[in-house]
Amino acid sequence: MIRRLPGSARVALAFVLLLWIVAAVSPAFTARAADIRLEERLLPPSLAHPFGTDDLGRDLAARVIAATPISLTIGLVAAAVSVVVGFGVGAAGGYLGGVADLLLSRLTEVVLCFPVLFLLLALAAFLPPSPATVVLAIGLTTWPADARYARAEILKAKNLDYARAAKAAGARPARVVLRHLLPNALPPLLVSAAFGVSWAILAEAALSFLGVGLPPPAASWGGILSAAPSYIEEAWWLALFPGLALFATVSAYNLLAEGLRQATTEAGGI
Amino acid sequence: MGDARRVGDSGEAELTRYVVRRILLAIPTLFGIVVLVFLLLHLAPGSPVSASGSPESGRRVSGAAREEMRRLYDLHLPLPERFGKWIGRVVRFDLGESFVDRRPVSERIREALPATLALNGLALLLTLAIAIPLGVVAGGRPEGPFDRISAVALFALYSMPVFWAALLLQSLLSVELGWLPLYGVSSDDAPGGIAGIGDRLAHLALPVTCLTYGSLAFLARIVRAGVVDARSQVYFTAALARGVSRRAALWRHAFRNALLPVITLLGLLLPGLLSGSVIVERIFAWPGLGRLYFDSILSRDYPVVLGLSLVGAVATLAATLAADVAYAFADPRVRESA
């Protein structure tokens, strides 16, 4: 499967792996990231502080590294929630058809009508603050796209011979969907999930940037960025580096997703 | 599927049937939106559901606010009756009063609307004005140098978080170079009337840019895909065979067909623009709907939060409906097979 990916997507995949390695070694930087030195506040980038220091004199590079696992994990888990909910709704509608499909399709349409950030903010602000809230808020607002993919795939596959054979052999709907149809719907769902990860990382960053994401002391890239507007006239590095980490990560996941899409559509399945 | 060549009265009748069907399908969606906002209300602290919930920091509400919630949303009534009252108020367009300043929610929305419309209207025009030519030219020569370069640039724009772009533009163009104002709608010392237009435009430049580049990247890719697809169609080859120049074939034939999917997407751009407005209006201190929504979330002004959610979702539904109907009129295939 990796062999079929275009070159750019392979580079992106390598970068994503590198990010996870950084996340794995990041605990070594947490002490440094939390080290407050008021006499060193808002220092520009230098050899001692490659990304500069923040408003409390903490080393920005250490903070950006220490935030890696939070941003990556939340992105991954939230995208997983979104795919599971989306697949459930989309597959149920596509397979059952009729009234169930009509209702589930309306439900998907209803959620799509809301500006995503409106719902995200309301959920994140109204529910008790915790990582689980952030993950649920993101997963529960972004599933409609996954549902549409899943529904289309199930509709395409459910009348093919192998699915009818499974049904004729007495398999229950849940088994037909999970054991027979899901594996075939997997490639497009994987693409949707990869785009979903980048989307979820952005969504978490936006929430934390606006101050309704993860409760302190946890700090994601978006959380670090939330201090930047106050110091925009004196410390550009506060905005540049955490945002750069975010941008590079989102680009890598998007490139990977785009490569997966090409590999699965042009070569006809993984 | 109707006969592809059928025209005239029966085509019109089918078009009408399609439009009616589409509107009928929107009714349950509208109902769903009203229900979802009603459910959102029950997540709010101070409501029956969350009253017993967590006593965590800062998300509790005072006794007075809880009393207010009870009165305003009839929380003492059993669920079905409460829902009935909610529907009754929505139907009368009664969105309640803001907790913050006691003024009707609809009035506060109306006040903030022009600022957001100016911002998003300009952003939308700019998006279309750049994305469409870009997509057509890139799709006209797939894998050519322009296509490759624009693909990379659009991809980078697509992956760029809007708040990061906003901060970078501020620190480069406003702080370092001093070309554009950092935030706000106009300068305090700006002249009024016509003379103040330059100042207003300068204040619009950064927020409009931030709202434009994301949807621009998205839309240009769609247009490009449409043009690439159209180039492989028989009518395109036929036009070239008739002696139509490549450029004319591209703009007269491929372009018009690539435009069709753009119509449907226009409706779907609205929620994205509103989402973007929340962040952009906050960073640039822009007094529009996005900032009203965010401020209301922070101050737990539930009537405004619920009212704006409802209005935003219904506006999106109306926009997608209008886009689908416009599509049906524009595309003869839908017109005749509906």
XYZ file of C-alpha atoms in Angstrom:
608
model
C 0.000 0.000 0.000
C 2.854 2.418 0.798
C 4.366 1.538 -2.601
C 1.333 2.953 -4.342
C 1.525 6.288 -2.565
C 2.888 9.185 -4.605
C 6.275 10.565 -3.518
C 4.839 13.585 -1.732
C 2.586 11.382 0.382
C 5.520 9.154 1.350
C 7.430 12.198 2.557
C 4.314 13.242 4.465
C 4.024 9.776 5.997
C 7.659 9.937 7.100
C 7.025 13.348 8.639
C 3.960 12.079 10.516
C 6.038 9.185 11.888
C 8.732 11.660 12.908
C 6.110 13.736 14.730
C 4.999 10.685 16.692
C 8.629 9.980 17.611
C 8.930 13.577 18.826
C 5.746 13.007 20.808
C 7.263 9.882 22.335
C 10.412 11.658 23.546
C 8.586 14.875 24.485
C 8.234 14.010 28.220
C 11.961 14.836 28.446
C 11.018 18.451 27.700
C 8.035 18.910 30.018
C 10.125 20.151 32.956
C 11.869 22.679 30.729
C 8.519 23.711 29.224
C 7.074 24.457 32.663
C 10.162 26.282 33.942
C 9.057 29.870 34.617
C 11.828 32.492 34.605
C 10.346 35.945 34.740
C 13.723 37.616 34.215
C 13.881 35.922 30.783
C 10.433 36.871 29.542
C 9.777 37.588 25.846
C 13.328 36.992 24.647
C 13.681 36.767 20.854
C 14.993 33.537 19.286
C 18.670 32.875 20.089
C 20.990 29.902 20.426
C 19.907 29.346 24.024
C 16.230 29.653 23.086
C 15.825 28.692 19.411
C 12.124 29.719 19.354
C 12.522 32.514 21.946
C 10.722 32.652 25.281
C 7.099 33.372 26.176
C 5.492 35.940 28.467
C 6.497 33.943 31.557
C 10.052 33.321 30.393
C 9.407 29.677 29.449
C 11.389 28.247 26.560
C 9.048 28.241 23.554
C 10.828 25.394 21.741
C 10.397 23.121 24.762
C 6.739 24.137 25.032
C 6.079 23.408 21.353
C 7.725 19.976 21.659
C 5.936 19.195 24.912
C 2.598 20.021 23.280
C 3.113 17.541 20.413
C 1.504 14.466 22.004
C -1.586 16.420 23.107
C -2.290 17.873 19.683
C -1.564 14.594 17.861
C -3.559 12.366 20.212
C -6.607 14.593 20.351
C -6.586 14.827 16.569
C -6.405 11.076 16.167
C -9.012 10.164 18.795
C -11.458 12.858 17.708
C -11.149 11.724 14.083
C -11.775 8.136 15.226
C -14.945 9.197 17.058
C -16.055 11.052 13.960
C -15.434 8.054 11.673
C -17.197 5.592 13.987
C -20.275 7.799 14.407
C -20.259 8.737 10.725
C -19.884 5.153 9.586
C -22.637 4.034 11.941
C -25.109 6.612 10.701
C -24.113 6.407 7.031
C -23.943 2.614 6.845
C -27.221 2.134 8.704
C -28.996 4.549 6.370
C -27.423 3.140 3.234
C -28.050 -0.489 4.147
C -31.531 -0.232 5.630
C -32.859 2.278 3.081
C -36.443 3.519 3.203
C -37.630 5.536 6.174
C -34.457 4.868 8.193
C -32.334 6.259 5.382
C -34.592 9.267 4.978
C -34.384 10.082 8.691
C -30.637 9.501 9.015
C -29.971 11.556 5.897
C -32.019 14.414 7.351
C -30.041 14.124 10.595
C -26.787 14.407 8.638
C -28.142 17.411 6.780
C -29.265 19.075 10.013
C -25.780 18.889 11.534
C -24.211 20.107 8.280
C -26.378 23.228 8.407
C -24.739 24.508 11.582
C -21.488 26.427 11.309
C -19.066 23.861 12.762
C -17.388 26.332 15.067
C -20.757 27.445 16.504
C -21.554 23.881 17.605
C -17.979 23.200 18.692
C -17.867 26.289 20.889
C -21.257 25.584 22.424
C -20.373 21.961 23.250
C -16.875 22.782 24.489
C -18.062 25.670 26.635
C -21.236 24.113 28.036
C -19.867 20.682 28.974
C -17.374 20.309 31.833
C -13.853 21.138 30.606
C -11.759 18.039 29.961
C -9.904 16.318 27.114
C -12.899 13.993 26.695
C -15.182 16.995 26.140
C -12.894 18.387 23.454
C -12.670 15.007 21.693
C -16.438 14.465 21.848
C -17.225 17.997 20.727
C -15.005 17.615 17.668
C -16.152 14.062 16.876
C -19.831 14.906 17.262
C -19.690 17.920 14.961
C -17.563 16.547 12.122
C -19.101 13.110 11.481
C -21.554 14.159 8.718
C -18.815 14.124 6.064
C -17.834 10.566 7.057
C -21.487 9.548 7.077
C -21.930 10.709 3.490
C -18.904 8.723 2.321
C -19.986 5.604 4.209
C -23.549 5.807 2.890
C -22.393 6.158 -0.698
C -20.002 3.213 -0.386
C -22.579 0.941 1.256
C -25.169 1.848 -1.373
C -22.699 0.912 -4.097
C -21.742 -2.416 -2.523
C -24.922 -3.711 -0.936
C -26.405 -5.121 -4.134
C -23.225 -6.768 -5.349
C -23.223 -10.562 -5.487
C -21.039 -11.172 -2.445
C -23.256 -9.063 -0.212
C -26.390 -10.782 -1.511
C -24.772 -14.155 -1.038
C -23.963 -13.326 2.585
C -27.540 -12.207 3.096
C -28.913 -15.334 1.426
C -26.718 -17.434 3.687
C -28.650 -15.981 6.615
C -26.221 -13.340 7.895
C -27.863 -10.620 9.957
C -27.687 -7.001 8.687
C -25.024 -5.998 11.244
C -22.833 -8.915 10.154
C -23.278 -8.214 6.451
C -22.334 -4.582 7.009
C -19.386 -5.160 9.336
C -17.893 -8.343 7.902
C -18.623 -7.935 4.218
C -19.363 -4.345 3.317
C -17.041 -2.499 5.713
C -13.819 -4.010 4.346
C -14.763 -2.824 0.880
C -15.759 0.627 2.066
C -12.485 0.911 3.967
C -10.243 2.699 1.428
C -12.492 5.769 1.003
C -13.175 5.794 4.746
C -9.444 5.775 5.407
C -9.024 8.804 3.162
C -11.869 10.539 4.943
C -10.301 9.645 8.307
C -6.886 11.019 7.306
C -8.471 14.330 6.280
C -10.455 14.075 9.518
C -7.283 13.917 11.616
C -5.949 17.151 10.147
C -9.344 18.726 10.572
C -9.569 17.605 14.215
C -6.086 18.941 14.995
C -7.144 22.299 13.538
C -10.434 22.244 15.436
C -8.717 21.537 18.755
C -6.192 24.296 18.048
C -9.013 26.732 17.263
C -10.836 25.854 20.495
C -7.692 26.172 22.592
C -6.731 29.384 20.804
C -10.139 30.830 21.708
C -9.682 29.692 25.308
C -12.379 27.000 25.515
C -10.223 23.969 24.699
C -8.203 21.902 27.118
C -8.167 23.160 30.694
C -4.741 24.310 31.964
C -2.046 23.229 32.684
C -2.361 21.102 29.521
C -1.153 23.139 26.574
C -1.628 22.282 22.927
C -0.216 24.308 20.036
C -3.456 26.259 19.884
C -3.211 26.934 23.624
C 0.325 28.297 23.260
C -0.857 30.470 20.367
C -3.625 31.969 22.480
C -1.036 34.214 24.189
C 0.237 35.560 20.872
C -2.430 38.250 20.155
C -1.641 40.072 23.415
C 2.029 40.415 22.449
C 1.592 40.819 18.697
C 3.412 44.172 18.725
C 6.494 42.947 20.557
C 6.954 39.184 20.157
C 6.263 37.776 16.673
C 7.927 34.472 17.603
C 5.036 33.658 19.952
C 2.806 33.442 16.871
C 5.269 32.035 14.364
C 6.624 28.837 15.921
C 3.603 27.127 17.514
C 1.646 27.959 14.358
C 4.405 26.545 12.194
C 4.241 23.241 14.081
C 0.488 23.205 13.561
C 0.747 24.104 9.879
C 3.425 21.464 9.181
C 1.396 18.769 10.951
C -1.867 19.648 9.218
C -0.101 19.809 5.834
C 1.482 16.403 6.390
C -1.835 14.738 7.256
C -3.539 16.479 4.311
C -0.795 15.378 1.905
C -1.031 11.860 3.234
C -4.810 11.877 2.807
C -4.516 13.259 -0.718
C -1.956 10.554 -1.574
C -4.203 7.851 -0.132
C -7.059 9.179 -2.204
C -5.023 9.018 -5.375
C -3.702 5.555 -4.550
C -7.170 4.176 -3.806
C -9.070 5.754 -6.680
C -6.544 5.474 -9.496
C -5.238 2.020 -8.675
C -8.652 0.653 -7.737
C -8.387 -0.164 -4.066
C -5.472 -0.618 -1.712
C -34.697 9.161 -16.004
C -36.652 10.958 -18.662
C -35.877 10.951 -22.330
C -32.806 13.117 -22.752
C -34.325 14.998 -25.654
C -37.617 15.839 -24.055
C -38.207 19.573 -23.901
C -41.043 22.029 -23.423
C -43.998 21.612 -21.110
C -43.148 18.236 -19.649
C -39.624 19.473 -18.833
C -41.042 22.425 -16.993
C -43.473 20.245 -15.103
C -40.646 18.009 -13.998
C -38.604 20.988 -12.955
C -41.497 22.182 -10.823
C -41.853 18.723 -9.334
C -38.141 18.645 -8.500
C -38.260 22.055 -6.813
C -41.353 21.125 -4.817
C -39.780 17.843 -3.739
C -36.612 19.642 -2.688
C -38.598 22.154 -0.606
C -40.630 19.375 1.011
C -37.421 17.584 1.982
C -36.185 20.778 3.631
C -39.131 20.825 6.032
C -37.978 17.882 8.192
C -34.475 19.361 8.132
C -35.804 22.672 9.399
C -37.659 20.811 12.141
C -34.446 18.947 12.990
C -32.558 22.229 13.332
C -35.151 23.536 15.790
C -34.926 20.281 17.779
C -31.120 20.344 17.850
C -31.044 23.899 19.195
C -33.607 22.845 21.808
C -31.268 20.008 22.836
C -28.340 22.437 22.955
C -30.294 24.451 25.490
C -30.410 21.417 27.740
C -26.649 21.129 27.720
C -26.347 24.629 29.115
C -25.339 24.857 32.771
C -28.328 25.784 34.868
C -30.640 23.656 32.787
C -32.298 20.589 34.331
C -29.780 18.208 32.797
C -26.583 19.872 33.805
C -27.773 21.243 37.171
C -26.828 17.981 38.809
C -23.700 17.779 36.689
C -20.207 18.843 37.512
C -19.529 21.684 39.908
C -16.377 22.557 38.012
C -14.640 25.878 37.904
C -16.212 28.799 36.172
C -18.888 26.874 34.380
C -21.473 27.171 37.107
C -24.089 29.831 36.834
C -25.479 32.006 39.553
C -28.843 31.346 41.165
C -30.274 34.402 39.464
C -29.229 33.254 36.015
C -30.685 29.821 36.733
C -33.995 31.430 37.726
C -33.873 33.453 34.528
C -33.307 30.293 32.470
C -36.269 28.641 34.169
C -38.566 31.511 33.408
C -37.354 32.112 29.876
C -37.356 28.540 28.662
C -40.161 27.199 30.880
C -37.776 24.733 32.481
C -40.286 23.939 35.233
C -42.632 22.380 32.686
C -42.422 18.724 31.629
C -40.382 18.072 28.491
C -43.169 17.762 25.885
C -44.868 20.975 27.011
C -41.546 22.751 27.161
C -40.835 21.664 23.603
C -44.272 22.833 22.494
C -43.634 26.282 23.963
C -40.207 26.415 22.299
C -41.713 25.628 18.917
C -44.390 28.230 19.504
C -41.774 30.902 20.158
C -39.592 29.919 17.197
C -42.589 30.120 14.888
C -43.240 33.672 16.106
C -39.543 34.534 15.597
C -39.336 35.286 19.303
C -35.745 34.535 20.273
C -36.014 36.010 23.764
C -33.945 38.685 25.484
C -30.210 38.831 25.982
C -29.110 38.119 29.558
C -26.435 40.774 29.204
C -28.339 43.892 28.246
C -32.001 42.827 28.311
C -32.504 43.745 24.674
C -34.261 41.384 22.256
C -31.885 38.850 20.704
C -33.218 39.645 17.250
C -32.251 43.290 17.736
C -28.697 42.394 18.741
C -28.384 40.089 15.731
C -29.674 42.797 13.410
C -27.103 45.215 14.812
C -24.154 42.901 14.230
C -25.344 41.677 10.827
C -24.075 44.516 8.568
C -20.471 44.221 9.783
C -20.457 40.476 9.099
C -22.229 40.861 5.756
C -19.651 43.395 4.581
C -16.799 41.135 5.627
C -18.230 37.892 4.242
C -19.744 39.468 1.138
C -16.395 40.906 0.117
C -14.646 37.640 1.003
C -17.112 35.666 -1.126
C -16.755 37.981 -4.138
C -12.986 37.877 -3.879
C -13.053 34.078 -3.549
C -15.093 33.710 -6.737
C -13.115 36.344 -8.626
C -9.819 34.579 -7.936
C -10.786 30.907 -7.641
C -12.690 30.598 -10.926
C -10.051 32.000 -13.330
C -7.341 30.192 -11.377
C -9.166 26.874 -11.632
C -9.938 27.305 -15.328
C -6.384 28.220 -16.277
C -4.896 25.443 -14.125
C -7.378 22.879 -15.444
C -6.845 24.036 -19.026
C -3.385 22.466 -18.998
C -3.397 19.739 -16.351
C 0.113 18.966 -15.074
C 1.440 22.063 -16.869
C 3.747 24.433 -14.986
C 0.956 26.779 -13.872
C -1.146 23.847 -12.667
C 1.709 22.397 -10.638
C 2.718 25.655 -9.003
C -0.838 26.699 -8.194
C -1.583 23.230 -6.811
C 1.251 23.523 -4.288
C 0.295 27.086 -3.339
C -3.390 26.235 -2.939
C -2.509 23.164 -0.916
C -0.429 25.249 1.485
C -3.221 27.801 1.837
C -5.716 25.032 2.447
C -3.663 23.666 5.361
C -3.005 27.029 6.981
C -4.907 27.682 10.223
C -6.786 30.967 9.878
C -5.732 32.327 13.263
C -2.093 31.692 12.447
C -2.384 33.421 9.071
C -4.103 36.345 10.788
C -1.358 36.701 13.403
C 1.426 36.487 10.818
C -0.231 39.076 8.566
C -0.736 41.366 11.549
C 2.844 41.157 12.706
C 4.252 41.550 9.194
C 1.952 44.114 7.539
C 0.763 46.040 10.579
C 3.553 45.877 13.141
C 6.724 45.549 11.033
C 5.776 47.491 7.918
C 3.001 49.641 9.344
C 1.003 49.446 6.110
C -2.334 48.344 7.499
C -4.175 48.914 10.774
C -3.852 46.137 13.351
C -7.585 45.808 14.044
C -10.908 47.594 14.296
C -13.417 48.910 11.765
C -12.035 52.426 11.303
C -9.506 54.792 12.841
C -10.685 57.250 15.497
C -9.353 60.208 13.527
C -10.637 59.025 10.151
C -12.659 61.575 8.151
C -16.324 60.750 7.657
C -18.172 60.104 4.404
C -16.374 59.472 1.133
C -12.994 60.568 2.468
C -13.149 57.821 5.093
C -13.535 55.032 2.549
C -9.801 54.507 2.175
C -9.472 54.100 5.922
C -12.366 51.629 5.997
C -10.900 49.587 3.160
C -7.537 49.475 4.914
C -9.266 48.065 7.976
C -11.105 45.502 5.831
C -8.008 44.253 4.000
C -6.590 41.812 6.553
C -9.844 40.272 7.848
C -11.161 39.834 4.303
C -7.890 38.192 3.239
C -8.095 35.776 6.145
C -11.686 34.818 5.305
C -10.903 34.471 1.602
C -7.846 32.289 1.243
C -9.290 29.087 2.707
C -12.471 28.925 0.641
C -10.457 30.152 -2.330
C -8.145 27.145 -2.175
C -11.109 24.811 -1.812
C -13.138 26.323 -4.647
C -10.240 26.610 -7.115
C -9.572 22.884 -6.767
C -13.227 22.108 -7.503
C -13.273 24.357 -10.585
C -10.020 22.820 -11.803
C -11.419 19.299 -11.437
C -14.553 20.346 -13.335
C -12.521 21.814 -16.195
C -10.253 18.776 -16.396
C -13.335 16.586 -16.581
C -14.963 18.769 -19.235
C -11.835 18.662 -21.395
C -12.246 14.927 -21.834
C -15.871 15.226 -22.946
C -17.038 14.834 -26.513
C -18.404 18.372 -26.795
C -14.975 19.806 -26.010
C -13.257 17.715 -28.662
C -16.091 18.551 -31.057
C -15.597 22.260 -30.454
C -11.875 21.932 -31.165
C -12.669 19.898 -34.309
C -15.005 22.648 -35.514
C -12.018 24.955 -35.457
C -12.838 26.778 -32.199
C -9.614 28.010 -30.647
C -8.346 26.243 -27.541
C -8.862 29.335 -25.445
C -12.438 29.833 -26.670
C -13.265 26.158 -26.172
C -11.936 26.364 -22.666
C -13.866 29.462 -21.625
C -17.039 28.908 -23.617
C -17.504 25.175 -23.131
C -15.365 23.702 -20.372
C -15.725 26.715 -18.077
C -19.526 26.810 -18.231
C -19.776 23.166 -17.301
C -17.246 23.483 -14.509
C -19.362 26.289 -13.084
C -22.304 24.001 -12.311
C -20.842 22.310 -9.214
C -19.775 25.744 -7.970
C -23.443 26.732 -7.695
C -24.135 23.908 -5.230
C -21.016 24.688 -3.249
C -21.990 28.316 -2.778
C -24.696 27.284 -0.337
C -22.259 25.167 1.624
C -19.696 27.964 1.867
C -21.967 29.908 4.217
C -21.461 27.861 7.411
C -17.716 27.834 6.731
C -17.655 31.600 6.402
C -19.630 31.993 9.641
C -17.192 29.659 11.426
C -14.294 31.675 10.073
C -15.990 34.867 11.203
C -15.846 33.764 14.831
C -12.041 33.602 14.735
C -11.375 36.471 12.334
C -13.745 38.878 14.056
C -12.196 38.056 17.397
C -8.620 38.678 16.234
C -9.475 41.862 14.337
C -11.970 43.199 16.903
C -14.694 43.271 14.258
C -18.194 43.942 15.671
C -20.069 41.265 13.710
C -22.047 38.069 14.296
C -18.967 35.923 14.924
C -17.809 38.110 17.754
C -21.332 38.413 19.130
C -21.524 34.613 19.203
C -18.166 34.180 20.886
C -18.794 36.915 23.465
C -22.171 35.347 24.225
C -20.558 31.938 24.735
C -18.085 33.457 27.195
C -20.706 35.431 29.115
C -23.133 32.477 29.099
C -25.716 34.573 27.286
C -27.757 31.526 26.250
C -30.618 33.294 24.469
C -28.129 34.926 22.088
C -26.148 31.682 21.609
C -29.283 29.689 20.812
C -30.802 32.446 18.688
C -27.678 32.853 16.584
C -27.235 29.084 16.168
C -30.806 28.860 14.950
C -30.467 31.797 12.572
C -27.119 30.541 11.220
C -28.418 27.036 10.550
C -31.670 28.219 8.961
C -29.750 30.655 6.750
C -27.511 27.789 5.617
C -30.520 25.601 4.898
C -32.082 28.405 2.852
C -28.821 28.956 0.977
C -28.365 25.272 0.103
C -31.998 25.096 -0.970
C -31.580 28.142 -3.199
C -28.360 26.680 -4.609
C -30.038 23.347 -5.419
C -32.942 25.069 -7.129
C -30.573 27.321 -9.091
C -28.625 24.213 -10.086
C -31.789 22.567 -11.359
C -32.554 25.584 -13.526
C -28.991 25.727 -14.817
C -28.457 22.035 -15.526
C -30.686 20.588 -18.252
C -29.973 17.047 -17.013
C -31.544 17.705 -13.623
C -34.289 19.700 -15.291
C -35.332 16.708 -17.320
C -34.665 13.768 -15.079
C -36.032 15.082 -11.810
